[in-house]
Amino acid sequence: MALLEARDISKIYKTGPTTYIQVLYDISLSINQGEFLSITGKSGSGKSTLMHILGCLDTPTSGEYYLEDHNVAPMNSDQLAHIRNSFIGFVFQRFHLLPDLTAQENVALPHLYAGNQEQESMHRAAQLLAKLGLEQRMNHYPNELSGGEQQRVAIARALINDPAIILADEPTGNLDSATGKKIMELFSELNKQHHVTIIIVTHDPVLAAQTDRIITLLDGHLVDDKKQGAI
Ligand SMILES: Nc1ncnc2c1ncn2[C@@H]1O[C@H](COP(=O)(O)OP(=O)(O)OP(=O)(O)O)[C@@H](O)[C@H]1O
Ligand SMILES: [Mg+2]
């Protein structure tokens, strides 16, 4: 079975006492362990909504969603949190680093929360930061780092609990195009070397073209799902 399988997912938001807006229509997709893909489409097409459902931050209004054979759609918020922490690392456009913690402490935090010893978490954080080329920046605070460095710290943080999946929503949106390209290369490397499944949400077709498979949304409909040759 696929790592991640969505069947006929729809999402309807209630916008007033009697008004509703449907933002996803019957989305079906299947993603295997080790894929590197992007979800693309114009602003408002439903990319983040779909990503939130795939990342167990939200549930669909109808349809089925399975993550490693777990039936996610009927889960309550505690069950969703548990499955998120077990399988998924998130990377966001605005990095979301804690300003009062150093790079190393930011990366170590989810590992500590998972119940590990501080020394072990800090050691693991240091190893990951070194792997991402930040050995000289471990004791810097977020405001002492460039945007690209902050995003690498956020990626290290997403990786620290060994997730099967990384979900990144516009991860290069706050970076210049050269730095953005480097971050995409880093994702590709993590995918190829460590077989982490990586799903990038982007409205930028140039970035989407750097991934192996492109899923396109248009007004809440999945209109294209194509694999590309190896890059
Ligand atoms: N909580 C909500 N309540 C009502 N409507 C919502 C809610 N969240 C999102 N929407 C609407 O759903 C549609 C899809 O939003 P979504 O954030 O998924 O788009 P997107 O493709 O990620 O756009 P962008 O590229 O601008 O980030 C939009 O029209 C948005 O206004
Ligand atoms: Mg979005």
PDB file of C-alpha atoms and ligand atoms in Angstrom:
ATOM      1  CA  MET A   1       0.000   0.000   0.000  1.00  0.00           C
ATOM      2  CA  ALA A   2       1.087   3.573  -0.621  1.00  0.00           C
ATOM      3  CA  LEU A   3       2.618   5.618   2.195  1.00  0.00           C
ATOM      4  CA  LEU A   4      -0.125   8.149   1.766  1.00  0.00           C
ATOM      5  CA  GLU A   5      -3.446   7.628   0.043  1.00  0.00           C
ATOM      6  CA  ALA A   6      -6.261  10.151  -0.414  1.00  0.00           C
ATOM      7  CA  ARG A   7      -9.575   9.084  -1.921  1.00  0.00           C
ATOM      8  CA  ASP A   8     -12.166  11.601  -3.061  1.00  0.00           C
ATOM      9  CA  ILE A   9     -11.197  14.218  -0.498  1.00  0.00           C
ATOM     10  CA  SER A  10     -13.376  17.311  -0.361  1.00  0.00           C
ATOM     11  CA  LYS A  11     -13.139  20.288   1.942  1.00  0.00           C
ATOM     12  CA  ILE A  12     -15.961  22.686   2.669  1.00  0.00           C
ATOM     13  CA  TYR A  13     -15.543  25.645   5.031  1.00  0.00           C
ATOM     14  CA  LYS A  14     -18.487  27.254   6.771  1.00  0.00           C
ATOM     15  CA  THR A  15     -18.199  30.987   6.162  1.00  0.00           C
ATOM     16  CA  GLY A  16     -21.380  32.173   7.883  1.00  0.00           C
ATOM     17  CA  PRO A  17     -24.533  30.814   9.533  1.00  0.00           C
ATOM     18  CA  THR A  18     -25.839  29.474   6.217  1.00  0.00           C
ATOM     19  CA  THR A  19     -22.958  30.027   3.813  1.00  0.00           C
ATOM     20  CA  TYR A  20     -20.296  27.571   2.779  1.00  0.00           C
ATOM     21  CA  ILE A  21     -17.325  27.558   0.481  1.00  0.00           C
ATOM     22  CA  GLN A  22     -15.983  24.410  -1.116  1.00  0.00           C
ATOM     23  CA  VAL A  23     -12.218  24.612  -1.654  1.00  0.00           C
ATOM     24  CA  LEU A  24     -11.304  20.991  -2.526  1.00  0.00           C
ATOM     25  CA  TYR A  25     -13.292  18.681  -4.830  1.00  0.00           C
ATOM     26  CA  ASP A  26     -12.837  14.896  -4.877  1.00  0.00           C
ATOM     27  CA  ILE A  27      -9.050  14.836  -4.690  1.00  0.00           C
ATOM     28  CA  SER A  28      -7.565  11.351  -5.082  1.00  0.00           C
ATOM     29  CA  LEU A  29      -3.849  10.737  -4.965  1.00  0.00           C
ATOM     30  CA  SER A  30      -1.392   8.153  -3.854  1.00  0.00           C
ATOM     31  CA  ILE A  31       2.174   8.844  -2.765  1.00  0.00           C
ATOM     32  CA  ASN A  32       4.836   6.201  -2.174  1.00  0.00           C
ATOM     33  CA  GLN A  33       7.705   6.193   0.300  1.00  0.00           C
ATOM     34  CA  GLY A  34      10.707   8.045  -1.140  1.00  0.00           C
ATOM     35  CA  GLU A  35       8.905  10.319  -3.615  1.00  0.00           C
ATOM     36  CA  PHE A  36       9.955  13.937  -4.163  1.00  0.00           C
ATOM     37  CA  LEU A  37       6.991  15.865  -5.471  1.00  0.00           C
ATOM     38  CA  SER A  38       5.342  19.216  -5.617  1.00  0.00           C
ATOM     39  CA  ILE A  39       1.783  20.437  -5.322  1.00  0.00           C
ATOM     40  CA  THR A  40       1.360  23.487  -7.451  1.00  0.00           C
ATOM     41  CA  GLY A  41      -1.358  25.843  -8.648  1.00  0.00           C
ATOM     42  CA  LYS A  42      -2.377  29.476  -8.479  1.00  0.00           C
ATOM     43  CA  SER A  43      -3.024  31.398  -5.287  1.00  0.00           C
ATOM     44  CA  GLY A  44      -6.313  30.214  -3.772  1.00  0.00           C
ATOM     45  CA  SER A  45      -6.360  26.908  -5.682  1.00  0.00           C
ATOM     46  CA  GLY A  46      -6.369  24.904  -2.423  1.00  0.00           C
ATOM     47  CA  LYS A  47      -2.706  23.898  -2.054  1.00  0.00           C
ATOM     48  CA  SER A  48      -2.324  24.792   1.621  1.00  0.00           C
ATOM     49  CA  THR A  49      -5.722  23.307   2.451  1.00  0.00           C
ATOM     50  CA  LEU A  50      -4.668  20.027   0.832  1.00  0.00           C
ATOM     51  CA  MET A  51      -1.282  20.167   2.550  1.00  0.00           C
ATOM     52  CA  HIS A  52      -2.954  20.662   5.924  1.00  0.00           C
ATOM     53  CA  ILE A  53      -5.075  17.588   5.333  1.00  0.00           C
ATOM     54  CA  LEU A  54      -2.136  15.480   4.095  1.00  0.00           C
ATOM     55  CA  GLY A  55      -0.131  16.700   7.112  1.00  0.00           C
ATOM     56  CA  CYS A  56      -2.909  15.788   9.580  1.00  0.00           C
ATOM     57  CA  LEU A  57      -3.275  19.420  10.658  1.00  0.00           C
ATOM     58  CA  ASP A  58      -6.875  19.266   9.451  1.00  0.00           C
ATOM     59  CA  THR A  59      -9.372  16.636   8.298  1.00  0.00           C
ATOM     60  CA  PRO A  60     -11.404  16.474   5.087  1.00  0.00           C
ATOM     61  CA  THR A  61     -15.141  17.178   5.067  1.00  0.00           C
ATOM     62  CA  SER A  62     -15.639  13.982   3.084  1.00  0.00           C
ATOM     63  CA  GLY A  63     -13.481  11.308   1.549  1.00  0.00           C
ATOM     64  CA  GLU A  64     -10.879   8.980   2.975  1.00  0.00           C
ATOM     65  CA  TYR A  65      -7.276   9.543   3.899  1.00  0.00           C
ATOM     66  CA  TYR A  66      -4.799   6.862   4.917  1.00  0.00           C
ATOM     67  CA  LEU A  67      -1.298   7.510   6.191  1.00  0.00           C
ATOM     68  CA  GLU A  68       0.779   4.344   6.587  1.00  0.00           C
ATOM     69  CA  ASP A  69      -2.492   2.395   6.810  1.00  0.00           C
ATOM     70  CA  HIS A  70      -3.877   4.660   9.546  1.00  0.00           C
ATOM     71  CA  ASN A  71      -7.352   5.899   8.708  1.00  0.00           C
ATOM     72  CA  VAL A  72      -6.960   9.637   9.359  1.00  0.00           C
ATOM     73  CA  ALA A  73     -10.253  11.244   8.278  1.00  0.00           C
ATOM     74  CA  PRO A  74     -12.250  10.297  11.413  1.00  0.00           C
ATOM     75  CA  MET A  75      -9.480  11.178  13.894  1.00  0.00           C
ATOM     76  CA  ASN A  76      -9.903  13.732  16.680  1.00  0.00           C
ATOM     77  CA  SER A  77      -7.307  16.418  17.365  1.00  0.00           C
ATOM     78  CA  ASP A  78      -5.308  14.347  19.899  1.00  0.00           C
ATOM     79  CA  GLN A  79      -5.083  11.435  17.501  1.00  0.00           C
ATOM     80  CA  LEU A  80      -4.071  13.804  14.693  1.00  0.00           C
ATOM     81  CA  ALA A  81      -1.328  15.305  16.854  1.00  0.00           C
ATOM     82  CA  HIS A  82      -0.011  11.863  17.648  1.00  0.00           C
ATOM     83  CA  ILE A  83       0.121  10.758  14.028  1.00  0.00           C
ATOM     84  CA  ARG A  84       1.723  14.071  12.982  1.00  0.00           C
ATOM     85  CA  ASN A  85       4.460  13.727  15.563  1.00  0.00           C
ATOM     86  CA  SER A  86       5.130  10.151  14.518  1.00  0.00           C
ATOM     87  CA  PHE A  87       5.399  10.630  10.768  1.00  0.00           C
ATOM     88  CA  ILE A  88       5.669  14.229   9.633  1.00  0.00           C
ATOM     89  CA  GLY A  89       8.116  17.127   9.677  1.00  0.00           C
ATOM     90  CA  PHE A  90       6.895  20.577   8.593  1.00  0.00           C
ATOM     91  CA  VAL A  91       8.731  23.443   6.920  1.00  0.00           C
ATOM     92  CA  PHE A  92       6.952  26.773   6.423  1.00  0.00           C
ATOM     93  CA  GLN A  93       7.509  29.941   4.452  1.00  0.00           C
ATOM     94  CA  ARG A  94       8.086  31.958   7.616  1.00  0.00           C
ATOM     95  CA  PHE A  95      10.540  29.509   9.208  1.00  0.00           C
ATOM     96  CA  HIS A  96       8.745  29.761  12.611  1.00  0.00           C
ATOM     97  CA  LEU A  97      11.935  29.542  14.660  1.00  0.00           C
ATOM     98  CA  LEU A  98      11.713  30.547  18.318  1.00  0.00           C
ATOM     99  CA  PRO A  99      13.593  33.858  18.650  1.00  0.00           C
ATOM    100  CA  ASP A 100      14.945  33.248  22.163  1.00  0.00           C
ATOM    101  CA  LEU A 101      16.518  29.893  21.348  1.00  0.00           C
ATOM    102  CA  THR A 102      19.766  29.301  19.464  1.00  0.00           C
ATOM    103  CA  ALA A 103      19.790  27.403  16.184  1.00  0.00           C
ATOM    104  CA  GLN A 104      20.867  24.257  18.002  1.00  0.00           C
ATOM    105  CA  GLU A 105      18.179  24.624  20.682  1.00  0.00           C
ATOM    106  CA  ASN A 106      15.494  25.251  18.049  1.00  0.00           C
ATOM    107  CA  VAL A 107      16.467  22.047  16.256  1.00  0.00           C
ATOM    108  CA  ALA A 108      16.721  20.025  19.482  1.00  0.00           C
ATOM    109  CA  LEU A 109      13.301  21.052  20.819  1.00  0.00           C
ATOM    110  CA  PRO A 110      10.985  18.558  19.026  1.00  0.00           C
ATOM    111  CA  HIS A 111      13.395  15.754  19.972  1.00  0.00           C
ATOM    112  CA  LEU A 112      13.261  16.842  23.636  1.00  0.00           C
ATOM    113  CA  TYR A 113       9.464  17.029  23.466  1.00  0.00           C
ATOM    114  CA  ALA A 114       9.457  13.475  22.156  1.00  0.00           C
ATOM    115  CA  GLY A 115      10.900  12.466  25.532  1.00  0.00           C
ATOM    116  CA  ASN A 116      14.646  12.305  24.914  1.00  0.00           C
ATOM    117  CA  GLN A 117      17.463  13.485  27.177  1.00  0.00           C
ATOM    118  CA  GLU A 118      18.697  17.038  26.623  1.00  0.00           C
ATOM    119  CA  GLN A 119      22.279  15.985  25.989  1.00  0.00           C
ATOM    120  CA  GLU A 120      21.202  13.495  23.359  1.00  0.00           C
ATOM    121  CA  SER A 121      18.859  15.983  21.657  1.00  0.00           C
ATOM    122  CA  MET A 122      21.522  18.700  21.567  1.00  0.00           C
ATOM    123  CA  HIS A 123      24.052  16.247  20.147  1.00  0.00           C
ATOM    124  CA  ARG A 124      21.676  15.110  17.439  1.00  0.00           C
ATOM    125  CA  ALA A 125      20.794  18.728  16.629  1.00  0.00           C
ATOM    126  CA  ALA A 126      24.490  19.545  16.257  1.00  0.00           C
ATOM    127  CA  GLN A 127      24.994  16.609  13.882  1.00  0.00           C
ATOM    128  CA  LEU A 128      22.059  17.659  11.715  1.00  0.00           C
ATOM    129  CA  LEU A 129      23.127  21.304  11.598  1.00  0.00           C
ATOM    130  CA  ALA A 130      26.625  20.241  10.588  1.00  0.00           C
ATOM    131  CA  LYS A 131      25.172  18.087   7.834  1.00  0.00           C
ATOM    132  CA  LEU A 132      23.279  21.115   6.529  1.00  0.00           C
ATOM    133  CA  GLY A 133      26.450  23.236   6.533  1.00  0.00           C
ATOM    134  CA  LEU A 134      25.674  25.216   9.672  1.00  0.00           C
ATOM    135  CA  GLU A 135      28.366  24.000  12.070  1.00  0.00           C
ATOM    136  CA  GLN A 136      29.564  27.587  12.490  1.00  0.00           C
ATOM    137  CA  ARG A 137      26.062  28.870  13.258  1.00  0.00           C
ATOM    138  CA  MET A 138      24.805  26.543  16.012  1.00  0.00           C
ATOM    139  CA  ASN A 139      24.926  29.146  18.764  1.00  0.00           C
ATOM    140  CA  HIS A 140      23.415  31.933  16.705  1.00  0.00           C
ATOM    141  CA  TYR A 141      19.936  33.206  17.410  1.00  0.00           C
ATOM    142  CA  PRO A 142      17.471  33.344  14.483  1.00  0.00           C
ATOM    143  CA  ASN A 143      17.890  37.128  14.078  1.00  0.00           C
ATOM    144  CA  GLU A 144      21.632  36.549  13.612  1.00  0.00           C
ATOM    145  CA  LEU A 145      21.043  34.240  10.647  1.00  0.00           C
ATOM    146  CA  SER A 146      20.269  34.934   6.990  1.00  0.00           C
ATOM    147  CA  GLY A 147      16.930  33.795   5.552  1.00  0.00           C
ATOM    148  CA  GLY A 148      18.531  30.797   3.834  1.00  0.00           C
ATOM    149  CA  GLU A 149      20.310  29.811   7.054  1.00  0.00           C
ATOM    150  CA  GLN A 150      17.095  30.126   9.036  1.00  0.00           C
ATOM    151  CA  GLN A 151      15.330  27.887   6.556  1.00  0.00           C
ATOM    152  CA  ARG A 152      18.108  25.290   6.851  1.00  0.00           C
ATOM    153  CA  VAL A 153      17.686  25.394  10.642  1.00  0.00           C
ATOM    154  CA  ALA A 154      13.938  24.868  10.130  1.00  0.00           C
ATOM    155  CA  ILE A 155      14.691  21.909   7.841  1.00  0.00           C
ATOM    156  CA  ALA A 156      17.046  20.397  10.445  1.00  0.00           C
ATOM    157  CA  ARG A 157      14.272  20.826  13.008  1.00  0.00           C
ATOM    158  CA  ALA A 158      11.793  19.093  10.694  1.00  0.00           C
ATOM    159  CA  LEU A 159      14.229  16.181  10.318  1.00  0.00           C
ATOM    160  CA  ILE A 160      15.217  15.613  13.936  1.00  0.00           C
ATOM    161  CA  ASN A 161      12.543  13.045  14.774  1.00  0.00           C
ATOM    162  CA  ASP A 162      13.276  11.046  11.601  1.00  0.00           C
ATOM    163  CA  PRO A 163       9.947  11.675   9.890  1.00  0.00           C
ATOM    164  CA  ALA A 164       8.839   9.506   6.974  1.00  0.00           C
ATOM    165  CA  ILE A 165       7.488  12.640   5.286  1.00  0.00           C
ATOM    166  CA  ILE A 166       8.515  16.280   5.024  1.00  0.00           C
ATOM    167  CA  LEU A 167       5.779  18.710   4.062  1.00  0.00           C
ATOM    168  CA  ALA A 168       6.987  22.143   3.026  1.00  0.00           C
ATOM    169  CA  ASP A 169       4.547  24.995   2.276  1.00  0.00           C
ATOM    170  CA  GLU A 170       6.215  27.629   0.055  1.00  0.00           C
ATOM    171  CA  PRO A 171       9.572  26.907   1.744  1.00  0.00           C
ATOM    172  CA  THR A 172      11.442  29.307  -0.519  1.00  0.00           C
ATOM    173  CA  GLY A 173       8.778  32.036  -0.520  1.00  0.00           C
ATOM    174  CA  ASN A 174      10.823  34.355   1.678  1.00  0.00           C
ATOM    175  CA  LEU A 175      14.143  33.740  -0.053  1.00  0.00           C
ATOM    176  CA  ASP A 176      15.830  35.193  -3.129  1.00  0.00           C
ATOM    177  CA  SER A 177      15.790  32.892  -6.131  1.00  0.00           C
ATOM    178  CA  ALA A 178      19.420  31.705  -5.822  1.00  0.00           C
ATOM    179  CA  THR A 179      18.950  30.788  -2.132  1.00  0.00           C
ATOM    180  CA  GLY A 180      15.593  29.235  -2.965  1.00  0.00           C
ATOM    181  CA  LYS A 181      17.254  27.048  -5.585  1.00  0.00           C
ATOM    182  CA  LYS A 182      19.834  25.892  -3.011  1.00  0.00           C
ATOM    183  CA  ILE A 183      17.095  24.988  -0.536  1.00  0.00           C
ATOM    184  CA  MET A 184      15.383  22.953  -3.271  1.00  0.00           C
ATOM    185  CA  GLU A 185      18.698  21.193  -3.993  1.00  0.00           C
ATOM    186  CA  LEU A 186      18.983  20.402  -0.299  1.00  0.00           C
ATOM    187  CA  PHE A 187      15.506  18.833  -0.313  1.00  0.00           C
ATOM    188  CA  SER A 188      16.456  16.805  -3.374  1.00  0.00           C
ATOM    189  CA  GLU A 189      19.635  15.598  -1.669  1.00  0.00           C
ATOM    190  CA  LEU A 190      17.774  14.623   1.517  1.00  0.00           C
ATOM    191  CA  ASN A 191      15.297  12.741  -0.634  1.00  0.00           C
ATOM    192  CA  LYS A 192      17.925  10.899  -2.671  1.00  0.00           C
ATOM    193  CA  GLN A 193      20.296  10.122   0.209  1.00  0.00           C
ATOM    194  CA  HIS A 194      17.858   9.418   3.011  1.00  0.00           C
ATOM    195  CA  HIS A 195      14.697   8.417   1.126  1.00  0.00           C
ATOM    196  CA  VAL A 196      12.610  10.923   3.039  1.00  0.00           C
ATOM    197  CA  THR A 197       9.352  11.497   1.177  1.00  0.00           C
ATOM    198  CA  ILE A 198       9.238  15.204   0.407  1.00  0.00           C
ATOM    199  CA  ILE A 199       6.161  17.158  -0.627  1.00  0.00           C
ATOM    200  CA  ILE A 200       6.719  20.785  -1.610  1.00  0.00           C
ATOM    201  CA  VAL A 201       3.815  23.188  -1.964  1.00  0.00           C
ATOM    202  CA  THR A 202       4.645  26.009  -4.353  1.00  0.00           C
ATOM    203  CA  HIS A 203       2.911  28.348  -6.751  1.00  0.00           C
ATOM    204  CA  ASP A 204       6.216  28.651  -8.689  1.00  0.00           C
ATOM    205  CA  PRO A 205       6.403  26.350 -11.742  1.00  0.00           C
ATOM    206  CA  VAL A 206      10.208  26.732 -11.869  1.00  0.00           C
ATOM    207  CA  LEU A 207      10.563  25.249  -8.379  1.00  0.00           C
ATOM    208  CA  ALA A 208       7.946  22.586  -9.077  1.00  0.00           C
ATOM    209  CA  ALA A 209       9.994  21.549 -12.118  1.00  0.00           C
ATOM    210  CA  GLN A 210      12.882  20.636  -9.772  1.00  0.00           C
ATOM    211  CA  THR A 211      10.812  17.784  -8.279  1.00  0.00           C
ATOM    212  CA  ASP A 212      10.131  14.334  -9.767  1.00  0.00           C
ATOM    213  CA  ARG A 213       6.353  14.608  -9.863  1.00  0.00           C
ATOM    214  CA  ILE A 214       4.043  17.592 -10.174  1.00  0.00           C
ATOM    215  CA  ILE A 215       0.455  17.620  -8.938  1.00  0.00           C
ATOM    216  CA  THR A 216      -1.504  20.639 -10.168  1.00  0.00           C
ATOM    217  CA  LEU A 217      -4.621  22.075  -8.549  1.00  0.00           C
ATOM    218  CA  LEU A 218      -7.034  24.454 -10.240  1.00  0.00           C
ATOM    219  CA  ASP A 219      -9.917  25.951  -8.247  1.00  0.00           C
ATOM    220  CA  GLY A 220      -9.854  23.011  -5.829  1.00  0.00           C
ATOM    221  CA  HIS A 221      -9.707  20.320  -8.511  1.00  0.00           C
ATOM    222  CA  LEU A 222      -6.724  18.088  -9.187  1.00  0.00           C
ATOM    223  CA  VAL A 223      -6.211  18.741 -12.882  1.00  0.00           C
ATOM    224  CA  ASP A 224      -2.801  17.210 -13.529  1.00  0.00           C
ATOM    225  CA  ASP A 225      -0.509  14.636 -11.916  1.00  0.00           C
ATOM    226  CA  LYS A 226       2.624  13.919 -13.897  1.00  0.00           C
ATOM    227  CA  LYS A 227       5.971  12.319 -13.306  1.00  0.00           C
ATOM    228  CA  GLN A 228       9.081  13.871 -14.750  1.00  0.00           C
ATOM    229  CA  GLY A 229      12.377  12.378 -15.817  1.00  0.00           C
ATOM    230  CA  ALA A 230      15.079  12.209 -13.130  1.00  0.00           C
ATOM    231  CA  ILE A 231      16.746  15.565 -12.500  1.00  0.00           C
TER     232      ILE A 231
HETATM  233  N1  LIG B   1     -10.567  28.674   7.194  1.00  0.00           N
HETATM  234  C1  LIG B   1     -11.078  29.047   6.020  1.00  0.00           C
HETATM  235  N2  LIG B   1     -12.347  29.485   5.914  1.00  0.00           N
HETATM  236  C2  LIG B   1     -12.886  29.834   4.722  1.00  0.00           C
HETATM  237  N3  LIG B   1     -12.211  29.800   3.562  1.00  0.00           N
HETATM  238  C3  LIG B   1     -10.934  29.397   3.603  1.00  0.00           C
HETATM  239  C4  LIG B   1     -10.287  29.010   4.818  1.00  0.00           C
HETATM  240  N4  LIG B   1      -9.011  28.650   4.526  1.00  0.00           N
HETATM  241  C5  LIG B   1      -8.865  28.829   3.211  1.00  0.00           C
HETATM  242  N5  LIG B   1     -10.012  29.273   2.635  1.00  0.00           N
HETATM  243  C6  LIG B   1     -10.222  29.545   1.207  1.00  0.00           C
HETATM  244  O1  LIG B   1      -9.907  28.364   0.499  1.00  0.00           O
HETATM  245  C7  LIG B   1      -9.303  28.656  -0.744  1.00  0.00           C
HETATM  246  C8  LIG B   1      -7.987  27.883  -0.849  1.00  0.00           C
HETATM  247  O2  LIG B   1      -7.070  28.385   0.102  1.00  0.00           O
HETATM  248  P1  LIG B   1      -5.600  27.824   0.241  1.00  0.00           P
HETATM  249  O3  LIG B   1      -4.957  28.543   1.362  1.00  0.00           O
HETATM  250  O4  LIG B   1      -5.643  26.345   0.315  1.00  0.00           O
HETATM  251  O5  LIG B   1      -4.976  28.260  -1.162  1.00  0.00           O
HETATM  252  P2  LIG B   1      -3.475  28.202  -1.688  1.00  0.00           P
HETATM  253  O6  LIG B   1      -3.503  27.479  -2.993  1.00  0.00           O
HETATM  254  O7  LIG B   1      -2.598  27.658  -0.629  1.00  0.00           O
HETATM  255  O8  LIG B   1      -3.155  29.748  -1.959  1.00  0.00           O
HETATM  256  P3  LIG B   1      -1.751  30.573  -1.781  1.00  0.00           P
HETATM  257  O9  LIG B   1      -0.885  30.217  -2.978  1.00  0.00           O
HETATM  258  O10 LIG B   1      -2.207  31.993  -1.827  1.00  0.00           O
HETATM  259  O11 LIG B   1      -1.140  30.194  -0.483  1.00  0.00           O
HETATM  260  C9  LIG B   1      -9.131  30.160  -0.790  1.00  0.00           C
HETATM  261  O12 LIG B   1     -10.156  30.693  -1.588  1.00  0.00           O
HETATM  262  C10 LIG B   1      -9.301  30.587   0.660  1.00  0.00           C
HETATM  263  O13 LIG B   1      -9.868  31.867   0.743  1.00  0.00           O
HETATM  264 MG    MG B   2      -0.995  28.484   0.503  1.00  0.00          MG
END
